[in-house]
Amino acid sequence: MVYMSKKQRTAINPTREENFPKWYQSVVREADMAEMAHVRGCMVIKPWGFGIWENIQQILGQQIKDCGVKNAYFPLFVPLSYIEKEAQHVEGFAKEMAVVTHHRLENTENGLKPSGELTEPLIVRPTSETIIGESFASWIQSYRDLPLKINQWCNIVRWEMRPRVFLRTSEFLWQEGHTAFATAKEAYDDTIQMLKIYKDFSQERLAMPVIDGVKPSYDKFPGAIDTYCIEAMMQDGKALQAGTTHNLGTNFSKAANIMFTDTDGEQKHAHTASWGVSTRLIGGVIMTHADDNGLRLPPEIAPAQIVIIPIQRGKDEQEDAQVLEYAKKLKDSFKGLTFGKFNTKVNVELDDTLIKSSTKKWNWVKKGVPIQIEVGPRDIPENKFVARLRSEETYEKHFLTIDQIKTEIPKFLETIQKTYFDQAKERLDSSIKEVDSFDELKDLFAKDYKGFVLAPWNPCDEEDVRLKELKITIRCVPFEYKKEDKKCILTGEDTNIKAIFAKSY
RNA sequence: CGGGGUGUGGCGCAGUUGGCUAGCGCGCCUGCCUUGGGAGCAGGAAGCCGGAGGUUCGAGUCCUCUCACCCCGACCA
């Protein structure tokens, strides 16, 4: 038996150290973010979790619009024949498709039975390249119709074998951008530009540092010329692909016949690209920032940056009423307050539920609200309140007065945001090891290494079986690293390219 | 889809070689007492033990089938 003092007691059990996957599930449950639905592989996203997604939609959505992209919406159902048009695309997605074959239920002796078989089965979109391509083909006729930039926020279905809340579910929410250009360069530039948007969003809003780069050819999106990605490192050292962009070249425009008449009068295929991020980002935020007391939300994407907890002692009704009154007044004092370089609005929640205040406070610790404010009878005469920052492990009290809100609260929020990023960045930077041989790589992971490895690699078209056996994947060839003439750790060939090797989600 | 495991109040679990009113911790409700970092005491509600069938005087426990979930592979944002 281990002696456990009250101080060591953690809100989340098991701890990260003890069992990372269970810790993760526990954080999701205790923070009241989501739960697995009774429908296989699907999740119910609860308000506190969905609030994060809404912020992602709102902030990233605006950034996407700022790139000249318009939002639209395309059908959930994709005719089978559309998918069939791009050979690699079919191969890549065939094994995880939900297929609709009937359009009616018939009441029989044995219960409801599907009837009215469709002449052509419909696929529930696993992604929308093909169906959007069909629209693009009819929308685009001349170079004057280009570039065409469309985005949709929607749900998609991939019949996953092993679901995990936020990280891998059969149905999930995402944003998929689809763009078409007259030239290959523009399509390429678009994939690079959008990757940059994702990277900045991830780092500046989610406080989640990422490595951007290009996927090995065998790991690219089915039907793409190249796939680019941002890779984040979770606290267990595993990589999480947090966003991707695909340069589709003319593969899909050939399949869907997206053609335009160019300035020279020639009929040409458009060059297309696609890019997306999903609710997986929320899983990334959890595994990047949460600790053994639960979630820690970066202020930039927290559904509420501040919760006010009235300390009502239940002894004196009048006193309790005054405290609540004061709490409301305090809440109003935050109106119009913003923080950070993006002037993000400060949202304040007043927790006036009947739950005991001490319990209440722990609930909000677990939910990861950046700042907890408590107000009690003693604060009223002096217009005071107590603020505690989720980023401080000691949950120290900061005594403030109402007129200090405008100056101090934004500072606190900026500090928390920065602290979370710095901690994650420090972890990432100190967990990238460089090696020059396969044996070193193997030894490292054999010793339960938690982190990334940067090593010389000569790009090839097939995954190395030795890596597969070690459950290690090449995450990407990063855009930035020191170029040196070395030997590929897998083939021994000369190369000046390096790749990130890691275990992954 | 292959290999392994688990299904018992909301959550986490215990339940001996079948045996009497099915337990424990947390949570929930009521009361007293407390309240500025997870309080205490007393009382209470809540489970046809995943489902179906079987063996038996008797099944949470044994057998058969089935479903679901978890872990390991294959696949993946």
Coordinates of C-alpha atoms (C1' of nucleotides) in Angstrom, one line a residue:
Chain A
M1 CA 0.0 0.0 0.0
V2 CA 1.1 3.5 -0.8
Y3 CA 0.7 6.2 1.7
M4 CA -1.4 8.9 0.2
S5 CA -1.7 12.3 1.8
K6 CA -4.5 14.6 0.9
K7 CA -2.2 16.8 -1.0
Q8 CA -1.2 14.1 -3.4
R9 CA -4.8 13.2 -4.2
T10 CA -5.5 13.7 -7.8
A11 CA -8.9 14.5 -9.3
I12 CA -8.2 12.1 -12.2
N13 CA -7.5 8.5 -11.7
P14 CA -5.5 6.8 -12.9
T15 CA -2.9 9.4 -13.4
R16 CA -1.1 10.0 -16.7
E17 CA 1.9 8.1 -15.4
E18 CA -0.2 5.1 -14.3
N19 CA -2.3 4.6 -17.4
F20 CA -2.4 7.2 -20.1
P21 CA -5.3 5.9 -22.1
K22 CA -7.5 5.5 -19.1
W23 CA -6.4 8.8 -17.8
Y24 CA -7.5 10.3 -21.1
Q25 CA -11.0 8.8 -21.0
S26 CA -11.3 9.9 -17.4
V27 CA -10.5 13.5 -18.2
V28 CA -13.1 13.5 -21.0
R29 CA -15.7 12.2 -18.6
E30 CA -14.8 14.3 -15.5
A31 CA -14.6 17.5 -17.6
D32 CA -18.0 16.6 -18.9
M33 CA -16.9 17.1 -22.5
A34 CA -18.3 14.0 -24.2
E35 CA -19.2 10.4 -23.9
M36 CA -19.4 7.4 -26.2
A37 CA -22.9 7.0 -27.5
H38 CA -24.8 3.7 -27.4
V39 CA -24.3 3.7 -31.2
R40 CA -21.2 1.8 -32.1
G41 CA -18.2 4.1 -32.5
C42 CA -20.1 7.3 -32.2
M43 CA -19.9 10.0 -29.5
V44 CA -22.1 12.5 -27.8
I45 CA -20.4 15.8 -27.6
K46 CA -21.6 17.6 -24.5
P47 CA -21.8 21.4 -24.2
W48 CA -18.4 21.9 -22.6
G49 CA -16.8 19.9 -25.3
F50 CA -18.9 21.3 -28.1
G51 CA -18.2 24.8 -26.9
I52 CA -14.5 24.2 -27.8
W53 CA -15.6 23.1 -31.3
E54 CA -17.8 26.1 -31.7
N55 CA -14.8 28.3 -30.9
I56 CA -12.7 26.4 -33.4
Q57 CA -15.4 26.8 -36.0
Q58 CA -15.7 30.5 -35.3
I59 CA -12.0 31.4 -35.2
L60 CA -10.6 29.1 -37.8
G61 CA -13.8 29.6 -39.9
Q62 CA -13.0 33.3 -40.0
Q63 CA -9.4 32.7 -40.9
I64 CA -10.5 30.4 -43.8
K65 CA -12.9 33.1 -45.0
D66 CA -10.1 35.6 -44.8
C67 CA -8.3 33.5 -47.4
G68 CA -11.1 34.1 -49.8
V69 CA -12.9 30.8 -49.2
K70 CA -16.7 30.6 -49.2
N71 CA -18.7 28.3 -47.1
A72 CA -21.2 25.9 -48.7
Y73 CA -22.9 22.6 -48.1
F74 CA -22.9 19.4 -50.0
P75 CA -24.8 16.1 -49.7
L76 CA -24.2 13.5 -47.0
F77 CA -24.8 10.8 -49.5
V78 CA -22.3 10.1 -52.3
P79 CA -23.4 7.8 -55.2
L80 CA -21.2 4.8 -55.4
S81 CA -20.3 5.6 -59.0
Y82 CA -18.7 8.9 -57.9
I83 CA -16.3 7.2 -55.5
E84 CA -15.4 4.6 -58.2
K85 CA -14.0 7.3 -60.5
E86 CA -10.7 7.7 -58.7
A87 CA -9.0 4.3 -58.4
Q88 CA -6.6 5.1 -55.5
H89 CA -9.4 6.9 -53.7
V90 CA -11.6 3.8 -53.8
E91 CA -8.9 1.6 -52.6
G92 CA -8.1 3.9 -49.7
F93 CA -11.6 4.3 -48.4
A94 CA -13.4 1.1 -49.5
K95 CA -12.8 -0.7 -46.2
E96 CA -14.4 1.9 -44.0
M97 CA -17.5 3.0 -45.8
A98 CA -21.0 3.1 -44.5
V99 CA -23.3 2.0 -47.3
V100 CA -27.0 2.9 -47.7
T101 CA -28.8 0.3 -49.7
H102 CA -32.5 0.8 -48.9
H103 CA -34.8 3.7 -48.6
R104 CA -37.7 2.2 -46.6
L105 CA -38.6 0.1 -43.6
E106 CA -41.3 -2.5 -43.9
N107 CA -43.2 -3.8 -40.9
T108 CA -42.9 -7.6 -41.0
E109 CA -43.7 -10.4 -38.5
N110 CA -40.0 -10.3 -37.5
G111 CA -40.0 -6.5 -36.9
L112 CA -39.0 -3.7 -39.2
K113 CA -37.0 -4.8 -42.3
P114 CA -35.3 -2.6 -44.8
S115 CA -37.0 -2.6 -48.2
G116 CA -37.1 -0.6 -51.3
E117 CA -33.6 -1.4 -52.5
L118 CA -31.8 1.4 -54.2
T119 CA -30.8 0.9 -57.8
E120 CA -27.4 2.5 -56.9
P121 CA -26.1 2.2 -53.3
L122 CA -25.2 5.5 -51.6
I123 CA -22.1 6.0 -49.6
V124 CA -22.2 8.1 -46.5
R125 CA -19.3 10.6 -47.2
P126 CA -16.0 9.6 -45.7
T127 CA -14.8 12.9 -47.3
S128 CA -16.3 14.9 -50.2
E129 CA -13.7 15.2 -52.9
T130 CA -15.8 13.2 -55.4
I131 CA -19.2 14.8 -54.8
I132 CA -17.8 18.3 -54.6
G133 CA -15.8 17.5 -57.8
E134 CA -19.0 16.8 -59.6
S135 CA -20.3 20.3 -58.7
F136 CA -17.0 21.9 -59.5
A137 CA -17.1 20.3 -63.0
S138 CA -20.4 22.0 -63.7
W139 CA -19.4 25.3 -62.0
I140 CA -16.1 25.7 -63.8
Q141 CA -16.0 26.5 -67.5
S142 CA -13.5 29.2 -68.0
Y143 CA -10.3 30.4 -66.4
R144 CA -12.5 33.3 -65.2
D145 CA -14.2 30.9 -62.9
L146 CA -10.9 30.2 -61.1
P147 CA -9.7 30.0 -58.5
L148 CA -12.7 28.4 -56.8
K149 CA -12.5 28.0 -53.1
I150 CA -15.2 26.3 -51.1
N151 CA -15.3 25.0 -47.5
Q152 CA -17.9 23.0 -45.6
W153 CA -18.4 22.2 -42.0
C154 CA -20.0 18.9 -41.7
N155 CA -20.0 15.4 -40.3
I156 CA -18.4 12.4 -42.0
V157 CA -18.4 8.7 -41.5
R158 CA -15.5 6.3 -41.5
W159 CA -16.3 2.9 -40.2
E160 CA -13.5 2.7 -37.7
M161 CA -12.4 -0.6 -36.1
R162 CA -11.2 0.9 -32.9
P163 CA -13.0 4.1 -31.8
R164 CA -11.8 6.5 -29.2
V165 CA -13.5 9.7 -28.1
F166 CA -12.4 12.7 -30.1
L167 CA -9.4 10.8 -31.6
R168 CA -11.1 8.3 -33.7
T169 CA -14.8 7.8 -34.0
S170 CA -16.9 6.4 -36.8
E171 CA -18.7 9.7 -37.2
F172 CA -16.9 12.9 -36.6
L173 CA -17.2 16.6 -37.3
W174 CA -14.7 18.5 -39.4
Q175 CA -14.1 21.2 -41.9
E176 CA -13.1 20.3 -45.4
G177 CA -11.9 22.9 -47.9
H178 CA -11.9 22.2 -51.6
T179 CA -10.2 24.5 -54.0
A180 CA -9.6 24.5 -57.8
F181 CA -7.0 26.5 -59.7
A182 CA -5.8 27.0 -63.3
T183 CA -2.2 26.1 -62.5
A184 CA -0.3 23.5 -60.6
K185 CA 1.6 26.1 -58.7
E186 CA -1.5 27.8 -57.3
A187 CA -2.8 24.4 -56.1
Y188 CA 0.5 23.7 -54.4
D189 CA 0.6 27.2 -52.9
D190 CA -2.9 26.7 -51.5
T191 CA -1.9 23.5 -49.7
I192 CA 1.1 25.3 -48.2
Q193 CA -0.9 28.4 -47.2
M194 CA -3.6 26.4 -45.6
L195 CA -1.1 24.3 -43.7
K196 CA 0.3 27.5 -42.3
I197 CA -3.1 28.6 -41.3
Y198 CA -3.6 25.3 -39.4
K199 CA -0.2 25.5 -37.8
D200 CA -0.7 29.1 -36.6
F201 CA -4.2 28.2 -35.3
S202 CA -2.9 25.2 -33.5
Q203 CA 0.0 27.0 -31.9
E204 CA -1.6 30.4 -31.2
R205 CA -5.1 29.3 -30.2
L206 CA -4.8 25.7 -29.1
A207 CA -1.4 26.4 -27.6
M208 CA -0.4 23.2 -29.2
P209 CA 3.0 23.3 -30.9
V210 CA 3.3 21.3 -34.1
I211 CA 5.8 20.2 -36.7
D212 CA 4.8 20.8 -40.3
G213 CA 5.9 18.7 -43.1
V214 CA 5.1 16.4 -45.9
K215 CA 3.9 12.8 -45.6
P216 CA 5.8 9.8 -47.1
S217 CA 4.2 9.0 -50.4
Y218 CA 2.8 5.7 -49.2
D219 CA 1.0 7.6 -46.4
K220 CA -0.6 10.3 -48.5
F221 CA -4.3 10.9 -49.0
P222 CA -5.7 8.3 -51.5
G223 CA -5.6 10.1 -54.8
A224 CA -3.3 13.0 -53.8
I225 CA 0.0 14.0 -55.3
D226 CA 1.3 15.0 -51.9
T227 CA -0.1 15.2 -48.4
Y228 CA 1.1 17.8 -45.9
C229 CA 0.5 17.7 -42.2
I230 CA 1.0 19.2 -38.8
E231 CA 2.1 16.7 -36.2
A232 CA 1.7 17.4 -32.5
M233 CA 3.3 15.5 -29.6
M234 CA 1.0 14.2 -26.9
Q235 CA 2.2 13.9 -23.3
D236 CA 2.9 10.2 -23.7
G237 CA 5.3 11.1 -26.6
K238 CA 3.0 9.8 -29.3
A239 CA 2.3 11.8 -32.4
L240 CA -1.1 13.1 -33.3
Q241 CA -1.8 14.3 -36.8
A242 CA -3.7 17.5 -36.1
G243 CA -4.4 18.7 -39.6
T244 CA -3.7 17.8 -43.3
T245 CA -3.7 19.5 -46.6
H246 CA -3.6 17.6 -49.9
N247 CA -2.3 18.7 -53.3
L248 CA -4.6 16.7 -55.6
G249 CA -3.0 17.8 -58.8
T250 CA -5.3 16.9 -61.7
N251 CA -6.2 13.4 -60.4
F252 CA -9.6 14.4 -59.2
S253 CA -10.3 16.9 -61.9
K254 CA -9.6 14.1 -64.4
A255 CA -11.9 11.7 -62.5
A256 CA -14.7 14.3 -62.2
N257 CA -13.9 16.0 -65.5
I258 CA -13.3 19.5 -64.0
M259 CA -12.2 21.4 -67.1
F260 CA -11.8 25.0 -68.1
T261 CA -11.0 26.9 -71.2
D262 CA -7.8 28.8 -70.6
T263 CA -6.7 32.1 -71.9
D264 CA -5.1 30.4 -74.9
G265 CA -8.4 28.8 -75.8
E266 CA -7.3 25.3 -74.8
Q267 CA -9.4 22.9 -72.6
K268 CA -7.4 22.1 -69.5
H269 CA -7.9 20.2 -66.3
A270 CA -8.1 22.2 -63.1
H271 CA -5.6 21.6 -60.4
T272 CA -7.3 21.0 -57.1
A273 CA -6.5 20.8 -53.4
S274 CA -8.3 19.9 -50.2
W275 CA -7.6 20.4 -46.5
G276 CA -9.2 19.7 -43.2
V277 CA -9.1 19.6 -39.4
S278 CA -11.5 17.7 -37.2
T279 CA -12.9 17.3 -33.7
R280 CA -9.7 15.3 -33.2
L281 CA -8.1 18.7 -32.3
I282 CA -10.1 18.6 -29.1
G283 CA -8.4 15.3 -28.3
G284 CA -5.1 16.9 -29.0
V285 CA -5.8 19.8 -26.7
I286 CA -6.6 17.3 -23.9
M287 CA -3.6 15.2 -24.4
T288 CA -1.3 18.2 -24.7
H289 CA -2.5 20.3 -21.8
A290 CA -4.6 18.2 -19.3
D291 CA -2.9 17.1 -16.1
D292 CA -3.8 14.8 -13.2
N293 CA -6.4 17.2 -12.0
G294 CA -8.2 17.2 -15.3
L295 CA -8.5 19.5 -18.3
R296 CA -6.5 22.7 -18.8
L297 CA -8.0 24.8 -21.5
P298 CA -6.1 27.5 -23.3
P299 CA -8.0 30.7 -22.8
E300 CA -8.1 31.4 -26.6
I301 CA -10.5 28.5 -27.1
A302 CA -12.1 27.9 -23.7
P303 CA -15.9 28.1 -23.9
A304 CA -15.6 30.3 -20.8
Q305 CA -12.4 31.9 -19.6
I306 CA -13.7 32.6 -16.2
V307 CA -16.2 31.1 -13.8
I308 CA -17.5 33.0 -10.8
I309 CA -18.3 30.9 -7.8
P310 CA -20.3 32.5 -5.1
I311 CA -19.5 31.3 -1.6
Q312 CA -22.9 31.0 -0.1
R313 CA -22.8 29.8 3.4
G314 CA -26.4 28.8 3.7
K315 CA -26.7 30.4 7.2
D316 CA -28.2 33.6 6.3
E317 CA -30.6 33.9 3.4
Q318 CA -30.0 37.6 3.1
E319 CA -26.3 37.2 3.1
D320 CA -26.5 34.5 0.4
A321 CA -28.7 36.8 -1.7
Q322 CA -26.2 39.6 -1.4
V323 CA -23.3 37.4 -2.4
L324 CA -25.3 36.3 -5.5
E325 CA -26.2 39.9 -6.2
Y326 CA -22.5 40.8 -5.9
A327 CA -21.5 37.9 -8.1
K328 CA -23.8 39.1 -10.8
K329 CA -22.5 42.6 -10.5
L330 CA -19.0 41.2 -10.8
K331 CA -20.0 39.3 -13.9
D332 CA -21.3 42.4 -15.5
S333 CA -18.0 44.1 -14.8
F334 CA -16.4 41.8 -17.4
K335 CA -18.7 43.1 -20.2
G336 CA -16.7 44.1 -23.3
L337 CA -13.4 42.8 -21.9
T338 CA -11.0 41.3 -24.3
F339 CA -7.5 39.8 -24.0
G340 CA -4.5 38.8 -26.1
K341 CA -3.3 39.9 -29.4
F342 CA -6.5 38.7 -31.1
N343 CA -8.7 40.7 -28.8
T344 CA -10.6 37.6 -27.8
K345 CA -13.8 38.2 -25.9
V346 CA -13.8 37.1 -22.3
N347 CA -16.7 34.9 -21.5
V348 CA -17.7 34.6 -17.9
E349 CA -19.9 32.0 -16.4
L350 CA -21.6 32.4 -13.1
D351 CA -22.1 29.1 -11.4
D352 CA -25.1 29.6 -9.3
T353 CA -26.0 26.0 -9.1
L354 CA -26.9 24.6 -5.7
I355 CA -23.9 22.4 -5.6
K356 CA -21.7 22.9 -2.5
S357 CA -19.1 25.5 -3.3
S358 CA -16.1 23.4 -2.4
T359 CA -17.2 20.6 -4.8
K360 CA -18.1 23.2 -7.4
K361 CA -14.6 24.5 -7.4
W362 CA -13.1 21.0 -8.1
N363 CA -15.6 20.5 -10.9
W364 CA -14.3 23.6 -12.6
V365 CA -10.7 22.6 -12.0
K366 CA -11.5 19.3 -13.8
K367 CA -13.2 21.2 -16.6
G368 CA -10.1 23.3 -17.0
V369 CA -11.6 26.8 -16.9
P370 CA -8.6 29.1 -17.0
I371 CA -9.6 31.4 -14.1
Q372 CA -11.8 30.6 -11.2
I373 CA -13.1 33.5 -9.2
E374 CA -14.7 33.1 -5.8
V375 CA -16.7 35.8 -4.1
G376 CA -18.0 35.6 -0.6
P377 CA -19.5 37.9 2.0
R378 CA -16.2 39.3 3.1
D379 CA -15.5 40.6 -0.4
I380 CA -18.6 42.8 -0.8
P381 CA -17.6 45.8 1.3
E382 CA -14.3 46.3 -0.5
N383 CA -15.4 45.3 -4.0
K384 CA -12.9 42.5 -3.9
F385 CA -12.7 39.0 -5.3
V386 CA -10.3 36.1 -5.4
A387 CA -8.9 34.7 -8.6
R388 CA -7.2 31.4 -9.0
L389 CA -5.4 30.3 -12.2
R390 CA -5.6 26.8 -13.5
S391 CA -2.1 27.1 -14.8
E392 CA -0.7 27.4 -11.3
E393 CA -0.3 24.1 -9.6
T394 CA -0.8 25.6 -6.2
Y395 CA -4.0 27.3 -7.2
E396 CA -2.7 30.4 -5.4
K397 CA -5.2 33.1 -4.4
H398 CA -4.9 36.4 -6.2
F399 CA -6.8 39.2 -4.4
L400 CA -8.2 41.7 -6.8
T401 CA -10.7 44.5 -6.8
I402 CA -13.4 45.1 -9.4
D403 CA -11.6 48.1 -10.9
Q404 CA -8.5 46.0 -11.4
I405 CA -10.4 43.6 -13.8
K406 CA -9.6 45.5 -17.0
T407 CA -5.9 45.6 -16.3
E408 CA -5.2 42.3 -14.4
I409 CA -7.5 39.7 -16.0
P410 CA -6.3 40.1 -19.5
K411 CA -2.7 39.7 -18.2
F412 CA -3.6 36.5 -16.3
L413 CA -5.3 35.0 -19.4
E414 CA -2.3 35.9 -21.6
T415 CA 0.0 34.4 -19.0
I416 CA -2.0 31.2 -18.9
Q417 CA -2.1 30.9 -22.7
K418 CA 1.6 31.5 -22.9
T419 CA 2.4 29.1 -20.0
Y420 CA 0.5 26.2 -21.7
F421 CA 2.2 26.8 -25.0
D422 CA 5.6 27.2 -23.5
Q423 CA 5.2 24.0 -21.4
A424 CA 4.1 22.0 -24.5
K425 CA 6.8 23.6 -26.7
E426 CA 9.5 22.8 -24.1
R427 CA 8.2 19.2 -24.0
L428 CA 8.3 18.9 -27.8
D429 CA 11.7 20.4 -28.2
S430 CA 13.3 18.3 -25.6
S431 CA 11.7 15.1 -26.9
I432 CA 13.1 15.1 -30.4
K433 CA 16.2 13.0 -30.5
E434 CA 18.5 12.8 -33.6
V435 CA 19.9 9.4 -34.5
D436 CA 22.0 8.2 -37.5
S437 CA 21.2 4.5 -37.6
F438 CA 18.3 2.1 -37.5
D439 CA 19.8 0.3 -34.5
E440 CA 19.9 3.5 -32.5
L441 CA 16.3 4.1 -33.3
K442 CA 15.3 0.6 -32.4
D443 CA 17.2 0.7 -29.1
L444 CA 15.6 4.0 -28.2
F445 CA 12.1 2.7 -28.6
A446 CA 13.0 -0.7 -27.1
K447 CA 13.8 1.3 -23.9
D448 CA 10.3 2.7 -23.9
Y449 CA 11.4 6.1 -25.3
K450 CA 8.6 8.6 -25.3
G451 CA 9.1 11.1 -28.1
F452 CA 10.0 11.8 -31.7
V453 CA 13.2 10.8 -33.5
L454 CA 14.7 12.8 -36.3
A455 CA 16.8 10.7 -38.7
P456 CA 18.2 10.6 -42.2
W457 CA 15.7 9.1 -44.6
N458 CA 15.7 8.6 -48.3
P459 CA 12.1 8.9 -49.5
C460 CA 10.7 5.6 -50.8
D461 CA 7.3 4.5 -51.9
E462 CA 6.8 1.6 -49.5
E463 CA 6.6 1.4 -45.8
D464 CA 9.5 -0.4 -44.2
V465 CA 8.4 -3.6 -42.5
R466 CA 11.0 -3.2 -39.7
L467 CA 9.3 0.1 -38.7
K468 CA 5.9 -1.6 -38.9
E469 CA 7.1 -4.3 -36.5
L470 CA 8.3 -1.7 -34.1
K471 CA 4.9 0.1 -34.4
I472 CA 6.8 3.2 -35.5
T473 CA 5.7 5.4 -38.4
I474 CA 7.3 8.1 -40.3
R475 CA 5.2 11.1 -39.4
C476 CA 6.6 13.5 -41.9
V477 CA 9.6 15.1 -43.6
P478 CA 9.6 18.4 -41.7
F479 CA 9.9 21.7 -43.5
E480 CA 12.7 22.7 -41.2
Y481 CA 15.7 20.9 -40.0
K482 CA 19.5 21.1 -40.5
K483 CA 20.4 19.6 -43.9
E484 CA 23.4 17.3 -43.8
D485 CA 24.8 14.6 -46.1
K486 CA 24.0 11.3 -44.3
K487 CA 23.0 7.7 -45.0
C488 CA 19.3 6.7 -44.9
I489 CA 18.8 4.7 -41.7
L490 CA 16.6 2.3 -43.5
T491 CA 18.4 1.7 -46.8
G492 CA 21.9 3.1 -46.2
E493 CA 21.5 5.2 -49.3
D494 CA 22.9 8.7 -49.5
T495 CA 20.5 11.4 -48.5
N496 CA 20.3 14.9 -47.1
I497 CA 16.7 14.5 -46.1
K498 CA 15.5 13.8 -42.6
A499 CA 12.2 12.5 -41.3
I500 CA 10.3 12.4 -38.0
F501 CA 9.9 8.8 -36.7
A502 CA 7.4 8.2 -33.9
K503 CA 4.6 6.1 -32.4
S504 CA 1.3 7.6 -33.2
Y505 CA -2.4 7.8 -32.6
Chain B
rC1 C1' -12.1 -9.3 -39.5
rG2 C1' -8.2 -12.6 -36.3
rG3 C1' -6.1 -13.3 -30.9
rG4 C1' -7.1 -12.1 -25.7
rG5 C1' -10.3 -9.9 -21.9
rU6 C1' -14.6 -7.8 -19.5
rG7 C1' -20.0 -7.2 -18.8
rU8 C1' -23.0 -6.6 -11.3
rG9 C1' -27.2 0.8 -9.0
rG10 C1' -24.8 7.1 -12.4
rC11 C1' -19.1 6.0 -12.0
rG12 C1' -15.2 2.5 -10.2
rC13 C1' -15.3 -2.4 -8.4
rA14 C1' -15.9 -7.1 -4.8
rG15 C1' -18.8 -11.4 -4.8
rU16 C1' -15.0 -18.1 -2.6
rU17 C1' -16.0 -25.2 -4.5
rG18 C1' -23.7 -22.9 -7.0
rG19 C1' -27.0 -21.7 -1.0
rC20 C1' -30.7 -18.0 2.3
rU21 C1' -32.8 -10.4 2.5
rA22 C1' -26.5 -9.1 -3.8
rG23 C1' -22.3 -6.0 -1.3
rC24 C1' -18.3 -1.9 -1.0
rG25 C1' -16.1 3.1 -2.4
rC26 C1' -17.5 7.6 -4.9
rG27 C1' -21.8 10.1 -6.6
rC28 C1' -27.2 11.1 -5.6
rC29 C1' -31.6 12.4 -2.0
rU30 C1' -33.2 14.0 3.4
rG31 C1' -31.9 16.0 8.1
rC32 C1' -28.2 18.0 11.6
rC33 C1' -23.6 20.3 11.5
rU34 C1' -20.2 22.7 8.5
rU35 C1' -18.6 26.1 4.4
rG36 C1' -12.8 31.2 1.3
rG37 C1' -9.7 24.1 -1.8
rG38 C1' -12.4 17.7 -2.3
rA39 C1' -15.6 18.1 5.6
rG40 C1' -18.4 15.1 9.4
rC41 C1' -22.6 12.3 11.5
rA42 C1' -27.3 10.0 10.9
rG43 C1' -30.9 8.2 7.7
rG44 C1' -32.6 7.1 2.5
rA45 C1' -33.4 6.0 -2.9
rA46 C1' -31.5 3.4 -6.7
rG47 C1' -29.6 -3.3 -9.5
rC48 C1' -35.1 -8.6 -12.7
rC49 C1' -26.1 -9.2 -11.9
rG50 C1' -25.6 -7.5 -20.8
rG51 C1' -29.5 -10.7 -23.4
rA52 C1' -31.8 -15.6 -24.6
rG53 C1' -32.1 -20.7 -23.6
rG54 C1' -30.5 -24.8 -20.5
rU55 C1' -28.7 -27.9 -16.0
rU56 C1' -30.5 -27.8 -10.7
rC57 C1' -34.6 -28.2 -5.0
rG58 C1' -31.8 -23.6 -5.8
rA59 C1' -27.7 -19.7 -10.8
rG60 C1' -24.4 -13.3 -10.3
rU61 C1' -21.7 -18.1 -9.8
rC62 C1' -22.1 -24.1 -14.1
rC63 C1' -23.3 -25.2 -19.8
rU64 C1' -24.8 -23.4 -24.9
rC65 C1' -25.9 -19.5 -28.0
rU66 C1' -26.0 -14.2 -28.6
rC67 C1' -25.0 -8.9 -28.0
rA68 C1' -21.9 -5.0 -26.4
rC69 C1' -17.6 -2.9 -24.8
rC70 C1' -12.1 -2.9 -23.8
rC71 C1' -6.9 -4.5 -25.0
rC72 C1' -3.4 -6.5 -28.9
rG73 C1' -3.0 -7.0 -34.4
rA74 C1' -4.8 -5.1 -39.6
rC75 C1' -7.0 0.2 -40.8
rC76 C1' -7.2 5.3 -39.8
rA77 C1' -8.3 12.7 -39.3

